[in-house]
């Protein structure tokens, strides 16, 4: 069986791919197993060198990749280029920091075991399965690919059936710099292929996609106790406090909401503006939103299903008393959607509570920043967030229930490789990027070596009562003095 990937703007076939069935996935998996052992054995320095070569190979052909992304996903070539730039930064970071974060290091032995020499290191899992979405077909899977590879794993990658050619392009560039073994291999197909990968014996499964699919992936992986990393959907909010630069906030909200046709997991989907700045914010936002043009500022919706979701959310919002300040139901004109700004939409409407994944934005007036935080945190999602303001903005960012937050900008955290990226609640768990993203793809291994025998021997049936007494005496001395504890706390 095979399937086509299409240009969403024209409907033209971009490429045709085989749909891997259970047997085909298992064949790829069987080849990945020895490749994992070989790659893991290369060591950090050699892997760093190969990953750096991969990064260079992608960088040299950035225009070619951006053009392919433009055709297969629909996004403008300039946006595609920016996406590749971010992915390159992540490969570089993972390659450069893997040894420092994951390499063997000594740790203290503690009071009871002074005769032990202890080390911790982070060993690769083996073969990691990576299942990706279509909305950022390079940047998003790279959060798993680069970090899993840098940690010493082989990877079997299943890109979205909407963007398999982009996935294949990345795998081909990797094979050019690592020709010896199939360390990064490709399986193509839709849900059945993904489900087959979950059950193919991978040592960890990194999934990025919708929350509904994540639950199926986790259920499949539960059968074999395979650990999972789940990067799911979001309903990110932007809070505008009363001391914000309102023009900057409106500009950022617009780009954060409409960029990539709103098909961004960390896209801004709702705004809570405090009463004092609400009117000015809406005025600037709507003025600017009317100037944004699909087809040049952003591309078509990548999938037909997404058009239906967006239409349904707008319909529902208006039926429940929401006002369309920009656009409306007629803004959905396949394959494009014009910008839509909705006001006064009830909090339980889909446009406020569900992931829309389109170029739409709800704006809600709130009494103050506290009410904004309360409403932001009422969501079952918690991926990213943004806060515009001065005096309290950082404090508000910390109070928001989300994996990431940007203050006085949107989406900035995604471009900082050292910041871990991931969600809470229905947005998933586990992290890509940064040191946590490297550790996500490795398991801690603890080793402790006895250097000499202690006079007080506790771990033997020949233990003397005096040994226990001496130990308890020591523990009482160190941990049992409440007065000093209280004094320390009071300092
Ligand atoms: P999706 O859930 O439809 O598909 C994601 C991937 O899972 C695809 O490769 C698909 O083929 C595969 N799949 C489908 N059913 C499967 C199954 N039963 N078992 C295994 N694999 C299966 O998501 P999508 O529409 O491709 O992507 C959009 C979603 O991804 C949005 O919800 C978006 O918010 C989310 N997303 C999240 C992040 C993040 O980092 N948190 C990043 C990008 C996108």
Coordinates of C-alpha atoms and ligand atoms in Angstrom, one line a residue:
X1 CA 0.0 0.0 0.0
X2 CA 1.1 3.5 -0.7
X3 CA -0.1 7.1 -0.1
X4 CA 0.5 10.5 -1.5
X5 CA 1.5 13.7 0.2
X6 CA -0.1 16.7 -1.3
X7 CA 0.6 20.4 -1.7
X8 CA -2.2 21.9 0.4
X9 CA -2.4 25.1 -1.7
X10 CA -2.8 23.3 -5.0
X11 CA -3.7 19.7 -4.3
X12 CA -0.7 18.5 -6.4
X13 CA 1.1 15.3 -5.4
X14 CA 4.4 16.1 -3.8
X15 CA 5.6 12.6 -3.3
X16 CA 4.4 9.0 -2.9
X17 CA 5.4 6.8 0.0
X18 CA 4.8 3.2 1.1
X19 CA 2.6 2.7 4.1
X20 CA 4.7 0.5 6.4
X21 CA 2.7 -2.3 7.9
X22 CA 3.6 -4.2 11.1
X23 CA 6.1 -6.5 9.4
X24 CA 7.8 -3.6 7.5
X25 CA 8.2 -1.6 10.8
X26 CA 9.6 -4.7 12.5
X27 CA 12.2 -5.1 9.7
X28 CA 13.4 -1.5 10.2
X29 CA 13.4 -2.1 13.9
X30 CA 15.6 -5.2 13.6
X31 CA 18.2 -3.2 11.6
X32 CA 18.1 -0.3 14.1
X33 CA 19.0 -2.6 17.0
X34 CA 22.6 -3.3 16.1
X35 CA 22.9 0.3 14.8
X36 CA 22.0 1.5 18.3
X37 CA 24.8 -0.6 19.8
X38 CA 27.3 0.7 17.3
X39 CA 26.2 4.4 17.7
X40 CA 26.1 4.1 21.5
X41 CA 29.6 2.7 21.4
X42 CA 31.0 5.6 19.4
X43 CA 31.1 7.8 22.4
X44 CA 30.2 11.5 22.9
X45 CA 33.0 13.0 20.9
X46 CA 32.5 11.1 17.7
X47 CA 28.7 11.5 17.9
X48 CA 29.2 15.2 18.4
X49 CA 31.3 15.3 15.3
X50 CA 28.7 13.4 13.2
X51 CA 25.8 15.5 14.5
X52 CA 27.8 18.6 13.7
X53 CA 28.3 17.3 10.1
X54 CA 24.5 16.7 9.9
X55 CA 23.8 20.3 11.1
X56 CA 26.2 21.6 8.4
X57 CA 24.6 19.4 5.7
X58 CA 21.2 20.8 6.5
X59 CA 22.5 24.4 6.8
X60 CA 24.1 24.2 3.3
X61 CA 20.9 23.1 1.7
X62 CA 18.5 25.2 3.8
X63 CA 16.8 26.8 0.8
X64 CA 16.0 23.4 -0.7
X65 CA 14.5 22.1 2.5
X66 CA 12.5 25.3 3.0
X67 CA 11.1 24.9 -0.5
X68 CA 10.1 21.3 0.1
X69 CA 8.4 22.4 3.4
X70 CA 6.6 25.1 1.5
X71 CA 5.2 22.6 -1.0
X72 CA 4.3 19.8 1.4
X73 CA 3.1 21.8 4.4
X74 CA 2.0 25.0 2.8
X75 CA 3.9 27.5 5.0
X76 CA 5.7 30.4 3.3
X77 CA 9.3 29.7 2.4
X78 CA 10.5 32.4 4.8
X79 CA 8.7 30.8 7.7
X80 CA 10.0 27.4 6.7
X81 CA 13.5 28.9 6.6
X82 CA 13.1 30.3 10.1
X83 CA 11.9 26.9 11.3
X84 CA 15.0 25.2 9.9
X85 CA 17.2 27.8 11.6
X86 CA 15.7 26.9 15.0
X87 CA 16.1 23.2 14.4
X88 CA 19.8 23.7 13.5
X89 CA 20.3 25.6 16.7
X90 CA 18.9 22.6 18.6
X91 CA 21.2 20.1 16.9
X92 CA 24.1 22.2 17.7
X93 CA 23.1 22.5 21.4
X94 CA 22.4 18.9 21.8
X95 CA 25.7 17.9 20.2
X96 CA 27.7 20.4 22.3
X97 CA 26.2 19.6 25.7
X98 CA 25.5 15.9 25.6
X99 CA 28.7 14.9 27.3
X100 CA 28.5 17.5 30.0
X101 CA 24.9 16.6 30.9
X102 CA 25.0 12.8 30.4
X103 CA 28.6 11.8 30.9
X104 CA 29.8 10.0 34.0
X105 CA 30.3 12.1 37.0
X106 CA 31.2 11.5 40.7
X107 CA 28.7 12.2 43.4
X108 CA 29.2 12.3 47.2
X109 CA 28.7 9.1 49.1
X110 CA 27.1 10.6 52.2
X111 CA 27.6 10.1 55.9
X112 CA 26.8 6.4 56.2
X113 CA 28.9 5.2 53.3
X114 CA 32.2 7.2 53.4
X115 CA 34.0 4.2 52.1
X116 CA 32.1 4.3 48.7
X117 CA 33.1 6.0 45.5
X118 CA 29.9 6.8 43.6
X119 CA 29.3 7.7 40.0
X120 CA 26.2 8.5 37.9
X121 CA 26.0 8.4 34.2
X122 CA 23.1 8.6 31.7
X123 CA 23.1 5.7 29.3
X124 CA 21.1 5.6 26.0
X125 CA 17.8 3.6 26.0
X126 CA 18.7 1.9 22.7
X127 CA 16.2 2.5 20.0
X128 CA 13.8 5.4 20.3
X129 CA 10.7 5.7 18.2
X130 CA 9.8 9.2 17.2
X131 CA 6.3 10.0 15.9
X132 CA 5.9 13.5 14.6
X133 CA 3.2 16.0 13.5
X134 CA 2.9 18.0 10.3
X135 CA 2.7 21.6 11.6
X136 CA 6.4 22.1 12.2
X137 CA 7.7 19.1 10.3
X138 CA 11.4 19.9 11.0
X139 CA 11.5 21.9 14.2
X140 CA 9.1 19.7 16.2
X141 CA 10.5 16.2 15.6
X142 CA 14.0 17.6 15.9
X143 CA 13.4 18.2 19.6
X144 CA 13.3 14.4 19.9
X145 CA 15.6 13.4 17.0
X146 CA 18.7 15.6 17.9
X147 CA 18.5 15.0 21.6
X148 CA 17.9 11.2 21.4
X149 CA 20.7 10.8 18.9
X150 CA 23.1 13.0 21.0
X151 CA 22.3 10.8 24.0
X152 CA 23.5 7.8 22.0
X153 CA 20.2 6.2 20.8
X154 CA 19.3 5.0 17.3
X155 CA 16.0 6.4 16.2
X156 CA 13.1 5.1 14.0
X157 CA 11.2 8.2 12.8
X158 CA 7.7 8.2 11.6
X159 CA 6.8 11.6 10.3
X160 CA 3.2 12.8 9.8
X161 CA 1.6 11.3 6.6
X162 CA 1.1 14.9 5.6
X163 CA 4.8 15.7 5.6
X164 CA 6.8 12.5 4.9
X165 CA 9.0 14.0 2.2
X166 CA 10.4 16.5 4.7
X167 CA 11.0 13.6 7.1
X168 CA 12.8 11.6 4.5
X169 CA 15.0 14.6 3.5
X170 CA 16.2 14.9 7.1
X171 CA 16.9 11.1 7.3
X172 CA 18.8 11.2 4.0
X173 CA 21.1 14.0 5.1
X174 CA 21.8 12.1 8.3
X175 CA 22.7 8.9 6.3
X176 CA 25.2 11.0 4.3
X177 CA 27.2 11.7 7.5
X178 CA 26.6 8.4 9.2
X179 CA 26.7 5.9 6.3
X180 CA 27.9 2.9 8.3
X181 CA 24.6 1.9 10.0
X182 CA 20.9 2.9 9.9
X183 CA 21.1 5.0 13.1
X184 CA 18.3 7.2 12.0
X185 CA 15.7 5.4 9.9
X186 CA 12.4 6.2 8.4
X187 CA 9.0 4.5 8.4
X188 CA 6.1 6.2 6.6
X189 CA 2.4 5.9 7.0
X190 CA -0.5 7.0 9.1
X191 CA -2.1 5.8 12.4
X192 CA -1.6 2.1 11.7
X193 CA 2.1 2.6 11.1
X194 CA 2.4 4.7 14.3
X195 CA 0.6 2.0 16.3
X196 CA 3.0 -0.6 14.8
X197 CA 6.0 1.5 15.9
X198 CA 4.6 1.7 19.4
X199 CA 4.5 -2.1 19.5
X200 CA 7.7 -2.9 17.6
X201 CA 9.9 -3.2 20.7
X202 CA 11.3 0.4 20.9
X203 CA 12.9 1.2 24.2
X204 CA 11.2 4.6 24.4
X205 CA 8.6 6.4 22.3
X206 CA 8.6 10.1 21.8
X207 CA 5.3 11.4 20.5
X208 CA 4.2 14.8 19.3
X209 CA 0.7 15.4 18.1
X210 CA -2.8 15.7 19.5
X211 CA -3.9 14.8 23.0
X212 CA -6.4 12.3 21.7
X213 CA -3.7 10.4 19.8
X214 CA -1.3 10.6 22.7
X215 CA -3.8 8.6 24.8
X216 CA -3.8 5.8 22.2
X217 CA 0.0 5.9 22.0
X218 CA 0.3 5.7 25.8
X219 CA -2.1 2.8 25.9
X220 CA -0.2 0.9 23.2
X221 CA 3.1 1.5 25.0
X222 CA 1.6 0.4 28.3
X223 CA 1.3 -3.1 26.9
X224 CA 5.1 -3.5 27.1
X225 CA 5.8 -0.9 29.8
X226 CA 7.6 1.2 27.1
X227 CA 8.2 4.7 28.5
X228 CA 6.7 7.6 26.6
X229 CA 7.3 11.3 26.1
X230 CA 4.1 13.0 25.1
X231 CA 4.1 16.5 23.5
X232 CA 0.5 17.3 22.9
X233 CA -1.8 20.1 22.0
X234 CA -2.3 23.4 23.8
X235 CA -4.5 26.4 24.3
X236 CA -1.9 29.0 25.1
X237 CA -3.0 32.3 26.5
X238 CA -1.5 35.8 26.5
X239 CA -2.1 38.0 29.5
X240 CA -2.0 41.8 29.1
X241 CA -1.5 43.6 32.4
X242 CA -2.3 47.3 33.0
X243 CA 1.3 48.5 32.7
X244 CA 2.0 46.6 29.5
X245 CA 3.3 48.1 26.2
X246 CA -0.1 47.6 24.6
X247 CA 1.0 48.1 21.0
X248 CA 3.8 45.5 21.5
X249 CA 1.3 43.1 23.1
X250 CA -1.2 43.4 20.3
X251 CA 1.5 42.9 17.7
X252 CA 2.8 39.8 19.5
X253 CA -0.6 38.4 20.1
X254 CA -1.4 38.8 16.4
X255 CA 1.7 37.0 15.2
X256 CA 1.5 34.4 17.9
X257 CA -2.1 33.6 16.9
X258 CA -2.0 33.9 13.1
X259 CA 1.5 32.8 12.3
X260 CA 1.6 29.4 10.5
X261 CA -2.1 29.9 10.0
X262 CA -2.5 29.3 13.8
X263 CA -1.3 25.7 13.4
X264 CA 1.1 26.0 16.2
X265 CA 1.0 24.0 19.4
X266 CA 2.3 27.0 21.3
X267 CA 0.3 29.5 19.2
X268 CA -1.6 32.1 21.1
X269 CA -5.3 31.2 21.0
X270 CA -6.8 33.4 23.8
X271 CA -6.0 36.8 25.3
X272 CA -6.9 38.0 28.7
X273 CA -6.5 41.8 28.8
X274 CA -7.1 43.7 32.0
X275 CA -9.9 46.3 32.0
X276 CA -7.6 49.4 32.0
X277 CA -5.9 48.4 28.7
X278 CA -8.6 46.2 27.0
X279 CA -10.1 48.8 24.7
X280 CA -6.7 50.1 23.4
X281 CA -5.5 46.5 23.0
X282 CA -8.6 45.5 20.9
X283 CA -8.3 48.7 18.8
X284 CA -4.6 48.0 17.9
X285 CA -5.2 44.3 17.4
X286 CA -8.1 44.6 15.1
X287 CA -6.5 47.4 13.0
X288 CA -3.5 45.2 12.4
X289 CA -5.3 41.9 12.0
X290 CA -7.3 43.4 9.0
X291 CA -3.9 43.9 7.2
X292 CA -2.8 40.3 7.6
X293 CA -3.2 38.2 4.4
X294 CA -3.3 34.5 4.1
X295 CA -1.4 33.3 1.1
X296 CA 1.5 35.7 1.8
X297 CA 1.7 36.3 5.6
X298 CA 0.8 32.7 6.2
X299 CA -0.2 29.6 4.2
X300 CA -3.2 27.5 3.7
X301 CA -4.6 25.1 6.3
X302 CA -2.5 22.0 5.9
X303 CA -5.3 19.6 6.3
X304 CA -9.0 19.6 5.3
X305 CA -10.0 18.3 8.8
X306 CA -8.5 21.4 10.4
X307 CA -10.7 23.7 8.3
X308 CA -13.8 22.0 9.8
X309 CA -12.6 22.4 13.3
X310 CA -11.9 26.1 12.8
X311 CA -15.4 26.6 11.2
X312 CA -17.1 24.8 14.1
X313 CA -15.3 26.8 16.7
X314 CA -16.2 30.1 15.1
X315 CA -19.8 29.0 14.6
X316 CA -20.1 27.9 18.2
X317 CA -18.5 31.1 19.6
X318 CA -20.9 33.4 17.6
X319 CA -24.0 31.2 18.5
X320 CA -23.1 31.7 22.2
X321 CA -23.1 35.4 22.0
X322 CA -19.5 36.1 21.0
X323 CA -18.8 39.1 18.7
X324 CA -16.5 38.8 15.6
X325 CA -14.4 42.0 15.7
X326 CA -12.4 40.8 12.6
X327 CA -13.7 38.2 10.1
X328 CA -16.3 35.6 10.9
X329 CA -17.6 32.3 9.5
X330 CA -17.0 33.5 6.0
X331 CA -13.3 33.8 6.8
X332 CA -13.0 30.0 6.3
X333 CA -12.6 29.8 2.5
X334 CA -10.7 26.6 1.8
X335 CA -7.8 26.0 1.8
X336 CA -7.3 29.4 3.5
X337 CA -8.7 31.0 6.6
X338 CA -8.6 34.8 7.0
X339 CA -7.7 36.2 10.4
X340 CA -10.6 36.0 12.9
X341 CA -10.7 38.0 16.2
X342 CA -13.6 37.1 18.6
X343 CA -14.7 39.1 21.6
X344 CA -16.9 38.2 24.6
X345 CA -16.8 34.5 24.0
X346 CA -18.0 32.5 27.0
X347 CA -15.2 30.5 28.7
X348 CA -16.9 27.2 28.1
X349 CA -17.2 27.7 24.3
X350 CA -14.9 25.5 22.2
X351 CA -13.1 28.6 20.9
X352 CA -11.8 29.3 24.5
X353 CA -11.6 25.8 25.9
X354 CA -10.5 23.5 23.0
X355 CA -7.5 23.7 20.7
X356 CA -8.6 25.5 17.6
X357 CA -5.4 25.3 15.6
X358 CA -6.4 28.1 13.2
X359 CA -5.8 31.8 12.7
X360 CA -8.4 32.8 15.3
X361 CA -8.0 34.6 18.6
X362 CA -10.4 35.3 21.5
X363 CA -10.0 38.4 23.6
X364 CA -11.5 38.6 27.0
X365 CA -11.8 41.5 29.4
X366 CA -10.7 40.7 33.0
X367 CA -10.8 42.8 36.2
X368 CA -7.1 42.3 36.9
X369 CA -4.1 40.0 36.4
X370 CA -5.3 37.7 39.2
X371 CA -8.5 37.0 37.3
X372 CA -6.5 36.5 34.2
X373 CA -4.3 33.9 35.9
X374 CA -7.4 32.1 37.3
X375 CA -8.9 31.9 33.8
X376 CA -5.7 30.8 32.1
X377 CA -5.2 28.1 34.7
X378 CA -8.8 26.8 34.3
X379 CA -7.7 25.1 31.0
X380 CA -7.0 21.4 30.9
X381 CA -4.1 22.3 28.7
X382 CA -0.9 23.8 29.9
X383 CA 1.8 24.1 27.2
X384 CA 3.2 27.7 26.9
X385 CA 2.0 31.2 27.8
X386 CA 2.9 34.8 27.4
X387 CA 2.6 37.8 29.7
X388 CA 2.9 41.5 28.8
X389 CA 3.5 43.9 31.6
X390 CA 6.2 45.4 33.8
X391 CA 5.9 45.3 37.6
X392 CA 4.2 41.9 38.0
X393 CA 4.8 40.3 34.7
X394 CA 7.4 37.8 35.8
X395 CA 5.5 36.9 38.9
X396 CA 2.4 36.2 36.7
X397 CA 4.4 34.1 34.3
X398 CA 5.5 31.9 37.3
X399 CA 1.9 31.5 38.5
X400 CA 0.6 30.3 35.2
X401 CA 0.2 26.5 35.0
X402 CA 2.2 25.7 31.9
X403 CA 5.5 24.2 30.9
X404 CA 6.9 27.5 29.5
X405 CA 6.1 31.2 29.6
X406 CA 7.5 34.2 27.7
X407 CA 7.4 37.7 29.3
X408 CA 7.0 40.6 26.9
X409 CA 7.4 38.4 23.8
X410 CA 5.7 35.3 22.4
X411 CA 7.1 31.8 21.8
X412 CA 10.6 33.1 22.7
X413 CA 11.2 30.0 24.9
X414 CA 11.1 27.7 21.8
X415 CA 14.1 29.4 20.3
X416 CA 16.3 29.0 23.4
X417 CA 17.9 25.6 23.2
X418 CA 18.8 25.4 26.9
X419 CA 15.2 25.8 28.0
X420 CA 13.2 22.6 28.4
X421 CA 10.0 22.4 26.4
X422 CA 6.9 20.4 27.2
X423 CA 3.5 20.6 28.8
X424 CA 1.4 19.8 31.9
X425 CA -2.1 18.3 32.0
X426 CA -3.6 17.5 28.6
X427 CA -0.5 19.1 26.9
X428 CA 1.5 16.0 27.9
X429 CA 4.5 15.3 30.0
X430 CA 8.3 14.8 29.6
X431 CA 10.6 17.4 28.1
X432 CA 12.5 18.0 24.9
X433 CA 15.3 20.6 24.6
X434 CA 17.9 21.6 27.1
X435 CA 19.6 19.3 29.7
X436 CA 16.2 17.9 30.6
X437 CA 15.6 17.1 27.0
X438 CA 18.9 15.1 26.8
X439 CA 18.1 13.2 30.0
X440 CA 14.7 12.3 28.6
X441 CA 16.4 10.0 26.2
X442 CA 18.8 8.3 28.7
X443 CA 18.4 6.3 31.8
X444 CA 20.5 7.1 34.9
X445 CA 23.0 4.4 35.8
X446 CA 24.3 4.5 39.4
X447 CA 27.5 2.6 40.3
X448 CA 29.1 2.7 43.7
X449 CA 32.5 1.0 44.5
X450 CA 33.7 0.1 48.0
X451 CA 37.1 1.5 48.5
X452 CA 37.9 0.0 51.9
X453 CA 36.1 -1.8 54.7
X454 CA 34.6 0.4 57.5
X455 CA 35.3 -0.6 61.1
X456 CA 31.6 -0.3 61.7
X457 CA 30.0 -3.0 59.5
X458 CA 26.3 -2.7 59.1
X459 CA 25.5 -4.9 56.0
X460 CA 26.4 -8.3 57.4
X461 CA 24.7 -10.9 59.6
X462 CA 27.8 -10.6 61.8
X463 CA 26.9 -7.0 62.7
X464 CA 27.7 -6.1 66.2
X465 CA 25.1 -4.4 68.4
X466 CA 27.7 -1.7 69.1
X467 CA 27.9 -0.9 65.4
X468 CA 24.2 -0.1 65.2
X469 CA 24.4 1.9 68.5
X470 CA 27.3 3.9 67.1
X471 CA 25.4 4.6 63.9
X472 CA 22.2 5.7 65.7
X473 CA 24.4 7.9 67.9
X474 CA 25.8 9.6 64.8
X475 CA 22.4 10.0 63.2
X476 CA 21.1 11.5 66.4
X477 CA 24.0 13.9 66.5
X478 CA 23.5 15.1 62.9
X479 CA 19.7 14.9 62.4
X480 CA 18.2 14.8 65.9
X481 CA 18.9 18.3 67.2
X482 CA 15.6 20.2 66.9
X483 CA 16.8 23.3 68.6
X484 CA 19.6 23.8 66.1
X485 CA 17.2 23.0 63.2
X486 CA 14.8 25.6 64.4
X487 CA 17.6 28.1 64.8
X488 CA 18.8 27.4 61.3
X489 CA 15.3 27.9 60.0
X490 CA 15.0 31.2 61.8
X491 CA 18.2 32.6 60.3
Ligands
LIG1 P1 -2.1 13.7 15.3 O1 -2.3 13.3 16.7 O2 -3.2 13.6 14.4 O3 -0.9 12.9 14.7 C1 0.4 12.9 15.2 C2 1.2 11.7 14.7 O4 0.6 10.5 15.3 C3 1.1 11.5 13.2 O5 2.4 11.1 12.7 C4 0.1 10.4 13.0 O6 0.2 9.6 11.9 C5 0.4 9.5 14.3 N1 -0.7 8.7 14.8 C6 -2.0 8.9 14.5 N2 -2.7 7.9 15.2 C7 -1.8 7.1 15.8 C8 -1.9 5.9 16.6 N3 -3.1 5.4 16.9 N4 -0.8 5.4 17.1 C9 0.4 6.0 16.8 N5 0.6 7.1 16.0 C10 -0.5 7.6 15.5 O7 -1.6 15.2 15.3 P2 -1.3 16.2 14.1 O8 -2.6 16.6 13.6 O9 -0.3 15.6 13.2 O10 -0.5 17.4 14.8 C11 -1.2 18.4 15.4 C12 -1.2 18.3 16.9 O11 0.1 18.2 17.4 C13 -1.8 19.5 17.6 O12 -2.6 19.1 18.6 C14 -0.6 20.2 18.1 O13 -0.9 21.0 19.2 C15 0.3 19.1 18.5 N6 1.7 19.5 18.5 C16 2.3 19.6 19.8 C17 3.6 20.0 19.9 C18 4.3 20.0 21.2 O14 5.5 20.2 21.2 N7 3.6 19.9 22.3 C19 4.3 20.4 18.7 C20 3.6 20.4 17.5 C21 2.3 19.9 17.4

